[in-house]
Every structure is written in structure tokens, then in C-alpha cells.
XYZ file of C-alpha atoms in Angstrom:
657
model
C -275.371 -63.182 49.891
C -276.706 -65.656 47.327
C -275.308 -65.772 43.785
C -276.476 -67.607 40.683
C -274.131 -68.800 37.917
C -275.306 -69.544 34.362
C -273.332 -70.583 31.265
C -274.072 -71.445 27.666
C -271.682 -72.668 24.965
C -271.853 -73.765 21.358
C -271.056 -77.394 22.254
C -274.526 -77.938 23.817
C -276.737 -80.144 21.659
C -280.303 -79.248 20.737
C -282.000 -81.765 23.076
C -280.488 -80.388 26.287
C -280.372 -76.820 25.076
C -281.262 -74.258 27.756
C -280.912 -70.559 27.218
C -279.380 -68.220 29.740
C -282.849 -66.968 30.707
C -284.204 -70.499 31.174
C -281.319 -71.332 33.501
C -282.020 -68.198 35.531
C -285.743 -69.091 35.713
C -285.032 -72.619 37.003
C -282.604 -71.314 39.650
C -284.965 -68.509 40.707
C -287.910 -70.900 41.119
C -285.783 -73.304 43.173
C -284.601 -70.456 45.399
C -288.140 -69.079 45.875
C -289.408 -72.467 47.013
C -286.781 -72.336 49.790
C -287.265 -68.668 50.692
C -283.966 -67.652 49.074
C -283.309 -64.552 46.985
C -280.658 -64.411 44.275
C -278.755 -61.202 45.024
C -276.266 -61.339 42.126
C -275.894 -63.151 38.820
C -272.672 -64.303 37.110
C -272.837 -65.514 33.525
C -270.675 -66.713 30.615
C -272.426 -66.716 27.271
C -270.819 -68.602 24.377
C -267.916 -70.073 26.404
C -267.044 -73.769 26.495
C -267.361 -75.564 29.814
C -264.147 -77.517 29.207
C -262.055 -74.467 30.034
C -262.251 -72.631 33.361
C -260.652 -69.373 32.267
C -264.088 -67.766 31.820
C -264.742 -64.084 32.710
C -267.906 -64.652 34.736
C -266.544 -67.722 36.525
C -263.264 -65.926 37.378
C -265.178 -63.047 38.942
C -267.367 -65.467 40.917
C -264.331 -67.194 42.438
C -262.796 -63.811 43.342
C -265.981 -62.686 45.096
C -266.315 -65.874 47.166
C -263.996 -64.440 49.799
C -265.874 -61.117 49.892
C -269.597 -61.368 50.427
C -270.907 -64.498 48.697
C -272.096 -67.354 50.894
C -274.163 -69.538 48.557
C -273.811 -70.306 44.824
C -276.588 -71.917 42.784
C -276.203 -73.485 39.302
C -278.652 -75.423 37.133
C -276.482 -78.573 36.751
C -272.859 -79.691 36.883
C -272.426 -79.242 33.104
C -273.128 -75.483 33.559
C -270.385 -75.314 36.157
C -267.951 -77.070 33.828
C -267.276 -80.142 31.696
C -263.836 -81.129 32.991
C -264.170 -84.082 35.374
C -261.006 -83.623 37.431
C -261.361 -79.845 37.744
C -265.004 -80.082 38.850
C -264.123 -82.540 41.640
C -261.300 -80.242 42.769
C -263.715 -77.305 42.654
C -266.148 -79.106 44.988
C -263.325 -79.659 47.466
C -262.388 -75.979 47.198
C -265.931 -74.879 48.050
C -265.870 -77.070 51.161
C -262.413 -75.800 52.222
C -263.580 -72.206 51.860
C -266.773 -72.997 53.779
C -269.024 -71.934 50.929
C -272.410 -73.432 50.072
C -272.864 -74.867 46.530
C -276.254 -76.014 45.211
C -276.651 -77.845 41.873
C -280.392 -77.824 41.163
C -281.025 -80.490 38.474
C -278.360 -82.881 39.790
C -279.761 -82.655 43.364
C -276.445 -81.731 44.912
C -276.059 -79.672 48.099
C -272.529 -79.341 49.453
C -273.781 -79.091 53.043
C -275.809 -82.290 53.090
C -274.912 -84.354 50.000
C -273.161 -87.691 50.299
C -273.835 -88.734 46.701
C -271.128 -91.146 45.456
C -272.236 -90.820 41.833
C -270.993 -87.250 41.374
C -267.787 -88.479 39.766
C -269.802 -90.488 37.202
C -271.976 -87.464 36.387
C -268.990 -85.129 35.873
C -267.135 -87.819 33.878
C -270.142 -88.163 31.561
C -270.247 -84.385 31.075
C -266.577 -84.415 30.048
C -267.104 -87.357 27.696
C -269.839 -85.403 25.953
C -267.388 -82.598 25.091
C -264.683 -85.006 23.974
C -267.053 -87.092 21.855
C -268.384 -83.960 20.187
C -264.847 -82.735 19.542
C -263.870 -86.125 18.141
C -266.830 -86.185 15.749
C -266.029 -82.677 14.542
C -262.354 -83.558 14.005
C -263.285 -86.676 12.033
C -265.733 -84.736 9.881
C -263.202 -81.994 9.203
C -260.464 -84.576 8.578
C -262.585 -86.307 5.938
C -263.203 -82.997 4.173
C -259.513 -82.125 4.419
C -258.450 -85.407 2.810
C -260.845 -84.803 -0.060
C -259.831 -81.157 -0.386
C -263.446 -80.054 -0.059
C -263.113 -78.076 3.167
C -263.998 -74.426 2.523
C -261.484 -72.126 4.187
C -260.898 -68.407 4.223
C -258.708 -67.596 1.178
C -255.542 -65.571 1.723
C -254.891 -62.028 0.537
C -255.146 -61.959 -3.267
C -258.078 -64.371 -3.626
C -261.803 -64.507 -2.981
C -264.328 -67.346 -2.988
C -266.775 -67.715 -5.857
C -269.379 -70.170 -7.075
C -272.829 -71.080 -5.824
C -271.443 -72.720 -2.710
C -268.342 -70.520 -2.553
C -266.309 -73.623 -3.347
C -263.787 -72.091 -5.799
C -261.128 -69.397 -5.539
C -260.554 -66.592 -8.025
C -257.749 -64.038 -8.229
C -258.376 -60.436 -7.224
C -256.202 -58.673 -9.792
C -255.413 -55.530 -7.787
C -254.334 -57.553 -4.774
C -252.377 -59.897 -7.052
C -250.357 -56.901 -8.279
C -249.365 -56.117 -4.688
C -248.323 -59.735 -4.109
C -246.169 -59.775 -7.261
C -244.630 -56.472 -6.147
C -243.686 -58.020 -2.784
C -241.953 -60.954 -4.506
C -240.139 -58.651 -6.954
C -238.919 -56.345 -4.198
C -237.605 -59.282 -2.183
C -235.689 -60.658 -5.163
C -234.243 -57.192 -5.795
C -232.662 -57.303 -2.344
C -235.240 -55.660 -0.044
C -235.943 -57.218 3.345
C -239.228 -57.668 5.192
C -238.954 -54.325 7.007
C -238.174 -52.283 3.910
C -240.990 -53.899 1.929
C -243.564 -53.380 4.706
C -242.517 -49.736 5.108
C -242.752 -49.145 1.366
C -246.220 -50.727 1.108
C -247.497 -48.603 3.999
C -246.100 -45.419 2.456
C -247.694 -46.249 -0.889
C -251.086 -46.654 0.773
C -251.432 -50.353 -0.058
C -254.321 -51.791 2.025
C -253.358 -54.496 4.499
C -254.918 -57.989 4.282
C -257.109 -57.262 7.317
C -258.353 -54.051 5.671
C -259.381 -56.013 2.561
C -261.119 -58.679 4.653
C -262.995 -56.031 6.623
C -264.201 -54.376 3.397
C -265.537 -57.704 2.110
C -267.352 -58.413 5.362
C -269.078 -55.023 5.164
C -269.998 -55.637 1.516
C -271.588 -58.960 2.537
C -273.503 -57.302 5.373
C -271.439 -58.898 8.121
C -270.209 -56.843 11.049
C -267.379 -58.296 13.137
C -265.018 -56.968 15.762
C -261.975 -58.278 13.907
C -258.807 -56.242 14.497
C -257.812 -54.207 11.435
C -254.114 -53.408 10.959
C -253.505 -49.889 9.654
C -249.922 -50.585 8.534
C -248.015 -53.459 6.990
C -245.734 -55.459 9.278
C -242.730 -57.713 8.724
C -244.891 -60.719 9.616
C -247.463 -59.929 6.911
C -244.747 -59.765 4.250
C -243.118 -62.974 5.499
C -246.449 -64.807 5.506
C -247.067 -63.872 1.855
C -243.561 -64.951 0.840
C -243.935 -68.258 2.728
C -247.391 -69.188 1.435
C -247.377 -71.694 -1.444
C -251.104 -71.016 -1.951
C -249.885 -68.381 -4.431
C -248.466 -71.059 -6.769
C -251.742 -73.023 -6.901
C -251.170 -75.384 -3.949
C -254.032 -75.915 -1.496
C -252.853 -77.111 1.925
C -255.127 -78.370 4.665
C -254.423 -79.603 8.198
C -251.538 -77.181 8.580
C -252.274 -76.921 12.299
C -253.892 -79.347 14.752
C -254.462 -79.753 18.472
C -254.039 -82.849 20.619
C -256.624 -82.039 23.293
C -260.012 -80.309 23.496
C -259.399 -76.545 23.507
C -255.653 -77.187 23.539
C -253.140 -75.046 21.676
C -252.829 -75.454 17.932
C -249.501 -76.940 16.853
C -247.963 -76.795 13.416
C -248.242 -80.078 11.508
C -245.100 -81.120 9.548
C -245.457 -80.514 5.801
C -245.211 -84.194 4.959
C -248.278 -84.886 7.156
C -250.411 -82.088 5.711
C -252.984 -82.643 2.971
C -251.678 -80.997 -0.204
C -253.523 -80.498 -3.511
C -251.459 -79.167 -6.418
C -252.932 -77.160 -9.306
C -256.000 -76.586 -7.159
C -256.614 -72.962 -8.180
C -255.082 -70.353 -10.521
C -251.623 -69.229 -9.320
C -250.525 -65.637 -8.837
C -246.788 -66.370 -8.611
C -244.765 -68.526 -10.990
C -243.316 -71.617 -9.289
C -239.795 -70.731 -10.377
C -240.082 -67.315 -8.696
C -241.520 -68.881 -5.543
C -238.687 -71.446 -5.344
C -236.147 -68.682 -5.919
C -237.559 -66.640 -3.035
C -237.414 -69.670 -0.691
C -233.780 -70.228 -1.695
C -232.970 -66.556 -1.083
C -234.607 -66.618 2.348
C -232.446 -69.551 3.386
C -229.292 -67.886 2.061
C -230.055 -64.599 3.785
C -230.696 -66.363 7.087
C -227.302 -68.055 6.938
C -225.410 -64.948 5.809
C -227.269 -62.621 8.228
C -228.385 -60.494 5.315
C -229.383 -56.958 6.344
C -231.049 -55.795 3.126
C -229.813 -53.600 0.295
C -228.145 -50.277 1.046
C -230.410 -47.263 1.407
C -233.110 -46.377 3.888
C -235.920 -46.284 1.334
C -236.695 -48.294 -1.760
C -235.090 -46.510 -4.690
C -232.500 -44.721 -2.521
C -230.117 -47.688 -2.312
C -227.224 -48.349 -4.676
C -228.542 -50.878 -7.248
C -226.825 -54.130 -6.397
C -227.642 -56.935 -8.855
C -224.722 -59.107 -7.677
C -225.373 -58.569 -3.967
C -226.250 -62.138 -3.007
C -223.554 -64.141 -4.809
C -220.380 -62.007 -4.851
C -217.579 -62.989 -2.440
C -213.971 -62.155 -1.682
C -211.810 -65.102 -2.700
C -209.342 -64.594 0.165
C -211.400 -63.817 3.291
C -214.780 -65.153 2.141
C -216.661 -61.950 2.962
C -219.283 -60.513 0.663
C -218.409 -57.720 -1.723
C -220.344 -54.525 -1.142
C -221.449 -51.991 -3.760
C -219.850 -48.522 -3.859
C -219.999 -45.568 -6.261
C -217.207 -43.277 -7.420
C -217.676 -39.990 -9.212
C -215.381 -39.519 -12.193
C -215.149 -36.509 -14.479
C -217.433 -38.194 -17.002
C -219.914 -40.195 -14.932
C -220.645 -42.103 -11.742
C -219.052 -45.545 -11.858
C -220.133 -48.532 -9.779
C -217.725 -50.980 -8.142
C -217.794 -53.867 -5.731
C -215.250 -54.031 -2.917
C -214.484 -56.547 -0.177
C -216.641 -55.557 2.803
C -213.943 -56.635 5.279
C -211.292 -54.511 3.554
C -213.724 -51.612 3.234
C -214.721 -51.561 6.924
C -211.671 -52.961 8.781
C -208.729 -52.286 6.480
C -205.866 -54.321 5.078
C -204.980 -55.900 8.433
C -208.007 -58.169 8.011
C -207.991 -58.546 4.225
C -204.864 -57.560 2.331
C -206.484 -56.407 -0.939
C -209.607 -54.490 -1.927
C -210.638 -57.092 -4.551
C -212.113 -54.177 -6.471
C -214.121 -54.948 -9.589
C -216.247 -52.651 -11.719
C -219.850 -53.739 -12.127
C -219.910 -53.317 -15.904
C -216.784 -55.452 -16.330
C -218.300 -58.133 -14.105
C -221.568 -57.949 -16.029
C -219.688 -58.383 -19.332
C -217.846 -61.410 -17.938
C -221.021 -63.110 -16.747
C -222.934 -62.399 -19.964
C -220.055 -63.742 -22.063
C -219.823 -66.867 -19.924
C -223.574 -67.431 -20.181
C -223.366 -67.112 -23.964
C -220.703 -69.810 -23.937
C -222.903 -72.050 -21.776
C -226.013 -71.681 -23.902
C -225.429 -74.605 -26.269
C -224.102 -76.768 -23.448
C -227.314 -76.095 -21.549
C -229.412 -77.411 -24.434
C -227.312 -80.580 -24.531
C -227.690 -81.087 -20.768
C -231.478 -80.766 -20.937
C -231.676 -83.234 -23.813
C -229.366 -85.809 -22.230
C -230.261 -85.323 -18.565
C -231.018 -88.498 -16.631
C -232.359 -88.612 -13.091
C -229.895 -91.449 -12.412
C -227.133 -88.865 -12.612
C -228.232 -87.601 -9.182
C -226.324 -90.378 -7.420
C -223.076 -89.478 -9.155
C -223.664 -85.779 -8.528
C -224.345 -86.430 -4.863
C -221.102 -88.353 -4.584
C -219.198 -85.490 -6.185
C -220.637 -82.978 -3.729
C -219.850 -85.241 -0.764
C -216.259 -85.677 -1.960
C -215.825 -81.914 -2.260
C -217.263 -81.423 1.219
C -214.869 -84.034 2.636
C -211.863 -82.291 1.055
C -212.909 -78.892 2.379
C -213.537 -80.323 5.865
C -210.071 -81.874 5.853
C -208.565 -78.512 4.909
C -210.550 -76.790 7.692
C -209.237 -79.331 10.218
C -205.678 -78.771 9.004
C -205.893 -74.973 9.338
C -207.439 -75.306 12.812
C -204.561 -77.601 13.778
C -202.144 -74.910 12.586
C -203.975 -72.382 14.756
C -203.661 -74.596 17.832
C -199.956 -75.162 17.139
C -199.457 -71.429 16.628
C -201.149 -70.662 19.942
C -198.986 -73.177 21.808
C -195.810 -71.765 20.262
C -196.930 -68.234 21.137
C -197.319 -69.229 24.828
C -193.869 -70.834 24.827
C -192.200 -67.769 23.272
C -193.834 -65.420 25.784
C -192.763 -67.665 28.677
C -189.186 -67.726 27.390
C -189.036 -63.973 26.664
C -191.460 -62.165 29.015
C -189.781 -58.836 28.329
C -190.788 -58.984 24.637
C -194.420 -60.032 25.229
C -195.964 -57.129 23.271
C -193.689 -57.677 20.260
C -194.300 -61.439 20.251
C -198.080 -60.943 20.439
C -198.027 -58.486 17.539
C -195.997 -60.907 15.413
C -198.315 -63.826 16.061
C -201.566 -61.868 15.785
C -201.221 -61.146 12.062
C -200.616 -64.845 11.296
C -203.488 -65.832 13.549
C -205.867 -63.411 11.798
C -204.845 -64.754 8.403
C -205.505 -68.359 9.445
C -208.820 -67.408 11.076
C -209.936 -65.671 7.879
C -208.962 -68.772 5.927
C -211.088 -70.983 8.209
C -214.014 -68.611 7.807
C -213.755 -68.669 4.013
C -213.551 -72.484 3.948
C -216.552 -72.832 6.242
C -218.605 -70.548 3.996
C -217.628 -72.631 0.990
C -218.524 -75.823 2.879
C -221.968 -74.445 3.779
C -222.614 -73.421 0.180
C -221.797 -76.936 -1.043
C -224.006 -78.561 1.568
C -226.915 -76.373 0.456
C -226.424 -76.885 -3.261
C -229.569 -77.252 -5.365
C -228.078 -79.928 -7.596
C -229.764 -82.759 -5.698
C -233.312 -81.386 -5.941
C -235.679 -83.593 -7.972
C -236.891 -80.784 -10.224
C -233.493 -79.964 -11.730
C -234.621 -80.768 -15.257
C -237.530 -78.344 -14.920
C -235.162 -75.694 -13.585
C -232.764 -76.310 -16.462
C -235.537 -75.587 -18.940
C -236.332 -72.411 -17.042
C -232.651 -71.502 -16.997
C -232.491 -71.900 -20.786
C -235.327 -69.387 -21.165
C -233.485 -66.957 -18.888
C -230.259 -67.476 -20.848
C -231.990 -66.750 -24.150
C -233.501 -63.602 -22.679
C -230.094 -62.458 -21.389
C -228.453 -63.057 -24.765
C -231.242 -61.069 -26.408
C -230.982 -58.025 -24.117
C -227.227 -58.288 -23.424
C -227.404 -57.732 -19.657
C -228.712 -59.282 -16.432
C -231.000 -58.014 -13.704
C -230.984 -59.280 -10.146
C -233.646 -61.895 -10.851
C -231.583 -63.367 -13.734
C -228.515 -63.533 -11.514
C -230.391 -65.214 -8.669
C -231.744 -67.845 -11.068
C -228.464 -68.676 -12.847
C -225.459 -67.698 -10.722
C -224.461 -69.835 -7.754
C -221.361 -67.932 -6.606
C -218.738 -65.483 -7.871
C -215.373 -65.156 -6.135
C -213.167 -62.167 -6.962
C -209.399 -62.500 -6.556
C -206.972 -59.792 -5.437
C -206.485 -58.640 -9.046
C -210.210 -58.057 -9.547
C -210.727 -61.138 -11.729
C -213.908 -63.153 -11.062
C -214.297 -66.911 -10.841
C -217.891 -67.611 -11.887
C -219.850 -70.658 -10.756
C -223.240 -71.163 -12.376
C -226.063 -73.291 -11.013
C -227.213 -76.681 -12.306
C -223.604 -77.834 -12.778
C -223.069 -75.660 -15.864
C -219.689 -74.417 -14.684
C -218.252 -77.906 -15.078
C -219.357 -78.097 -18.706
C -217.691 -74.987 -20.118
C -214.239 -73.728 -19.144
C -213.918 -69.977 -18.728
C -211.054 -67.944 -17.295
C -211.313 -64.146 -17.024
C -207.510 -63.970 -16.939
C -207.288 -65.828 -20.245
C -209.979 -63.584 -21.698
C -208.040 -60.507 -20.575
C -204.874 -61.856 -22.197
C -206.829 -62.674 -25.353
C -208.221 -59.150 -25.437
C -204.801 -57.543 -24.950
C -203.314 -59.619 -27.777
C -206.261 -58.677 -29.944
C -205.591 -54.942 -29.495
C -201.839 -55.350 -30.090
C -202.552 -57.243 -33.284
C -205.105 -54.662 -34.415
C -202.673 -51.774 -33.787
C -199.947 -53.526 -35.817
C -202.353 -54.026 -38.719
C -203.435 -50.369 -38.592
C -199.810 -49.265 -38.775
C -199.071 -51.740 -41.565
C -201.936 -50.380 -43.669
C -201.093 -46.706 -43.041
C -199.705 -45.044 -46.197
C -198.586 -41.823 -44.496
C -195.296 -43.095 -43.035
C -196.195 -41.978 -39.526
C -198.887 -42.453 -36.920
C -200.179 -40.936 -33.673
C -202.060 -41.962 -30.522
C -204.978 -39.811 -31.630
C -205.179 -41.555 -35.006
C -204.950 -45.045 -33.500
C -207.517 -44.229 -30.787
C -209.986 -42.928 -33.376
C -209.542 -45.976 -35.578
C -209.966 -48.380 -32.663
C -213.109 -46.554 -31.583
C -214.516 -46.787 -35.107
C -213.869 -50.538 -35.059
C -215.874 -51.046 -31.872
C -213.421 -50.340 -29.051
C -214.307 -47.693 -26.495
C -210.788 -46.225 -26.340
C -209.211 -42.887 -25.520
C -205.994 -41.248 -26.594
C -204.437 -41.798 -23.164
C -205.323 -45.465 -22.913
C -203.810 -46.337 -26.306
C -200.354 -45.107 -25.271
C -199.272 -48.459 -23.700
C -199.865 -50.119 -27.074
C -197.813 -47.437 -28.819
C -195.015 -48.242 -26.369
C -195.306 -51.905 -27.408
C -194.913 -50.837 -31.066
C -191.751 -48.924 -30.132
C -190.361 -51.964 -28.297
C -190.990 -54.117 -31.363
C -189.117 -51.580 -33.502
C -192.128 -50.797 -35.690
C -192.238 -47.039 -34.867
C -189.940 -44.453 -33.310
C -190.773 -41.207 -31.495
C -190.427 -38.077 -33.627
C -189.659 -34.475 -32.641
C -192.353 -33.226 -35.001
C -195.539 -32.906 -32.891
C -197.668 -33.263 -35.998
C -196.004 -36.624 -36.742
C -195.307 -38.039 -33.240
C -194.310 -41.594 -34.294
C -192.429 -42.418 -37.477
C -193.038 -45.852 -39.032
C -189.547 -47.334 -39.478
C -190.477 -50.807 -40.724
C -191.689 -51.646 -44.198
C -195.033 -53.353 -44.782
C -193.227 -56.626 -45.504
C -191.276 -56.391 -42.226
C -194.416 -55.535 -40.253
C -196.196 -58.510 -41.884
C -193.367 -60.802 -40.693
C -193.665 -59.384 -37.156
C -197.435 -60.014 -37.258
C -196.858 -63.594 -38.429
C -194.362 -64.247 -35.613
C -196.769 -62.714 -33.111
C -199.615 -64.916 -34.306
C -197.561 -68.086 -33.816
C -197.288 -67.373 -30.084
C -200.630 -65.575 -29.746
C -203.002 -67.138 -27.195
C -205.902 -66.123 -29.419
C -204.570 -68.182 -32.332
C -203.268 -71.134 -30.341
C -206.675 -71.519 -28.700
C -208.258 -71.912 -32.127
C -205.660 -74.531 -33.048
C -204.651 -73.150 -36.480
C -201.307 -73.350 -38.154
C -199.806 -69.920 -38.491
C -202.738 -68.214 -36.806
C -202.965 -65.376 -39.313
C -206.389 -66.385 -40.623
C -207.853 -66.607 -37.126
C -206.382 -63.285 -36.076
C -207.835 -61.675 -39.171
C -211.246 -63.079 -38.250
C -211.098 -61.586 -34.772
C -209.787 -58.207 -35.810
C -212.120 -57.629 -38.760
C -215.320 -58.512 -36.915
C -214.817 -56.519 -33.748
C -218.408 -55.403 -33.396
C -219.274 -58.950 -32.277
C -216.844 -58.571 -29.380
C -217.830 -55.051 -28.427
C -218.797 -56.208 -24.909
C -215.289 -57.649 -24.244
C -213.366 -56.526 -21.178
C -211.212 -53.410 -21.266
C -209.230 -53.438 -18.028
C -206.113 -51.868 -19.516
C -208.141 -49.131 -21.156
C -209.959 -48.158 -17.980
C -206.844 -48.125 -15.829
C -208.509 -49.690 -12.770
């Protein structure tokens, strides 16, 4: 059986252009002159000759062992344009005992002894490589100039006479902003893609298909019916959305080779090339979050669907001070309302054998602490922006390196203790084999404690190594941070985006007191201790209660009266929670319990005596000593007569947590 093979590709130039039908005509005429009939045709239309994984060619090679005896082609370039592979193919035909005829190149495998075949096939290969080289150079020149027209990503379309500019498609831009907002709120790729699909948001391939149909183009491009994790990730990774145009992101080393990603520093980048959809600060924040979540193996916010999870604004920065684990959000139903807390995830899932305390902290208390701290940092932030010098980076870098060295030394020391502990454990078991179980139990608790300590130190080390303080755009971020701070002060609370921008890390101790570390080095500028604030607040209430009793003309008081007065002055108090302060008044000898239920506490000190007690209290009061006044009375008066300004202060004692 005789077979003819024809091929045409886009790399053929106009001078040597031959259509599929012309190739068939030439082969048919040649065969007729020699009394041959072409029984079967194999063809590849639009496939490069440099590759040999072609449908028609594959089928031809499979059928050689069946019923094909002779193969005819127009010339060697139709058979292929890879020198080495063509020469191997000729040998294969001879080994299989098959007859190959190349019409225009006057080759017949049964009679040819032409020594110039290698030159002919080499020239055919050079043609492909030269063409590829010219195309690469032309594209490279356009890439360097930023004039190469590419397909815009989801959210943009090309405009202009030559389609040389990009404009935002507002509806698609809303979807892109939604994706960024959801990610910052704590949703992962899977949850975002599921939500977009449920909401009927069209996928990028759907949008592209619609545009092609509008332009009268009909392609066989695959259209995805649902959003995938990869689509969401690609949108979050793409800096095209902040106005950056990147070219030469991928390149290949050989003709028809695989595309390989080009390092960012070798790509051609054009900033402010087109209108952005996403603010640069938001984009940088998302990149930072992605890196953090990768290191912490973040699994997304709680809840199967968006909106069903427990809101968790502090989810990415809240840690247990002892074991280093993240704190997880929980809810507790009280008689009045549902209250939100954060608890050590290790304690919550494994129990006190792995972390001794719950490190429980109420979200509102934590929010009040952070807002108060940010208020304190506001003026310092202005001063930093005004006085900031890029030269300070060197000193900052040194500080970070020193901290890392200290933490590494501590890690090495704890690991040495673990090794020593293990050796001692082996010795004790060898000496007392009958008590092996008891010895193991005794050592295991110590071993777990040291292991948890190593884990916490390693987390802290990683956080320091990844600090943003060395980035060259710190001053720009500081300005952005100031805007966020002003917005927080105005509204009095933080959302997750605010926290991600400003807060570096919060560690909660076993008593539920947070240690707050802000970004941009702000925590080193302003001292803040929640324990000191709690003590200040307690002294403030004690002082206020003494003044209320001093000014009472009735000669008695009650918990109900004091609670109502404190509430009127800005404290959210209850009758039950004011009782500890009444006990303090009894201990100071200011009041005594009374058998008359209508007059529960009799005032036994005169106004003059109570004033002396207040004066003595103010001399040792942390509130007054912090202000640095003499007797402290004036400062205490200031704090207790303007309580509405401190309405957001912490109330641990009152809440009884």
C-alpha cells in the first residue's frame, strides 16, 4: 500500500508556501508518472515541523507495521525540520524495510546514496531557528519598550484605535475588590472560590468568551463554569491590578520548548502604566498575609460558608505567650448576650497537659486595649514620619539581627536541656527498670514543657526574620498607617483590615493580659502595659467610690446607689460588681455594714476624715505618681470628673472573667 504525507505550518514563508492541496497534487503527479497509486493520505495542517508529536505523523508511523509499504512526501521540510530526528527517521525506515520517497529533494531510500542529505535537513532546521530568533528579537524589543499588546487580565479590556490602552471594567473590578476584601477578612482560596460560584459571579474565561462573541470571533477556548482556587490565587498574585505592566514573565530556551518562569528582576516592568483597581497598600498587605498563612499553615476562618464563621478580626496576629500557638475565637452565651473570647488553641484542643492555662481574653477588652494603645501612638507616629531617615535602616537591621541572635542562643540552650533530660531519663530507667512507667511519666511533662518552649521561640524567631522594618517603602507605609490610625480614633474600633495593617503581633499571658507589638517600630516609641492600665483603672474606681461617699449627705450608702452613680459617670457597672469596692471601703473604715436593709452601709467617717484618707491614697496611687504631681489630688480629680473620656477603659474586675 502506498501512502502520502503532507504538512503545513505557520512557520513557512510566503516564497516557499505550498498548500496542502498543492502538496497532494505534486505527489500524485509523481506517483502517476511511475504507475503508482496513493491509497491513503496522512496530513498535519497548522503544525510545526520542528516537533514530531503530530497526530497525522504519529498515525503514519503506527500504520507502517500494518499495511503500508511506501511513503511519499513533497520534500524533507514537510517530513520535519529537526536535523537529528530526520536522519534517525531515515535509518528507521531502512531498518523497518519501508520505502521512503522525497519528491522535490530527489531522495529514494532504496537507491539513494546522496551525501548531501544532512546539509539539506540542517538547512531546514536552521530556517526554523532563524525564524524563531527573529520573532524573539522583535518581541523582545517591543517588551523592552512596553509596546507589546497582550491580552488584559480579568477586570480590564483594551481600548483605543490600535487597542493599545487598558481601561477598567467596573463590574469586574467590583468582583476583584471583593476577592481582596474577603482574603483580608480571613477567607482562603477555597472559600472565596466557592462563594463566588454560589453568587453567580462569571469566571474570567466566561467574560473572555463573551467578548470574543461580541467581536464576532468564534474559538474553541475552554470555558470554566465555576471558580477555582487557582483563579483566586492568580488574581491575588497579579500586580497588574495596582497599575504595573509586566512583560517577559515567561520564556523558552529552545524552539517549541517549554515556557519557564523568568525571575522578577529579569522581567520588564512598567509602573503606573494603566489605572489600578487595587490600592498598593492593600496589595502589599495581601502578599504579606499570604506569606504568613503559608508559614503558619493557615486553614481559613471558622465556618463552612462566608458569613457563617465567627468574626475573627484578631485571627492572624494573636498568640499564646507560653506555648506560641494561635488563639482561636469562641462564643459563650450569657443571660444578656453572646460574648466573644479568644482562647489558646492548644489548651482548647489538647488540654492543660500541653498548655497550662487557657489564656482567655474577651474580644471587646482586647479591642479597647489596642485602640487605646493606638491613640497613644498617634502623635509619636507623626514625629516618626517627619524625622524618618532611610539611613536608620542600617541601625534597625542591626537591632533585628541582635534580637535573632539572642533568640537563637535561647533555642540552643533549651535544646541542650532537652538532650540532657533525655540522657538522664535513659540512665534512670536503666538503674530502676521496675519503675520505668513512673519515670517516663515524670520526665514526659518536663519534656513537653521544654518542647513547647522551643516551638514558641522558633515562631518568634521566624516572625523577626520576616519583619517588614527593612523594606524600602517604610516611610510610605508610615503615612498610610497614620491615615488608618486617624480613622480608628474617629470610629473607636478596628476591623480586620486595620489590624492587619497596624498590628504585628499580640501575645496573651496566662492572666489574659495582652502584650501588643505594632508594626513600623511603633511599639518601641510608646510604653504601654495592660497590667498597669488595669491597676490604674482599679485605683480610679476606688478613688471615685470614696469621693461619692464623701459627698453623700445621707449618712449611709448602698451598692445600688454606688452602681447607679458610677453608671451615670460613664462606667458600665452592676450592683454585683461594685461589691468588691464596698468591701474596700469597709477595710478602710469608711463604712460599716448595717442591719437595716434600707441603709445597708453606714458612713462612720466624717468628710474631713474621708478627705484625709483620699489624700493618703493619692500619694501612693499609681495614677497620680505616673503624672508626677505632688499630692496627686488635682490629678485624681481630673481623672474622676472627666470619666466620659475614659469610657472605653478596661473593666476586668467588673466583668468577673
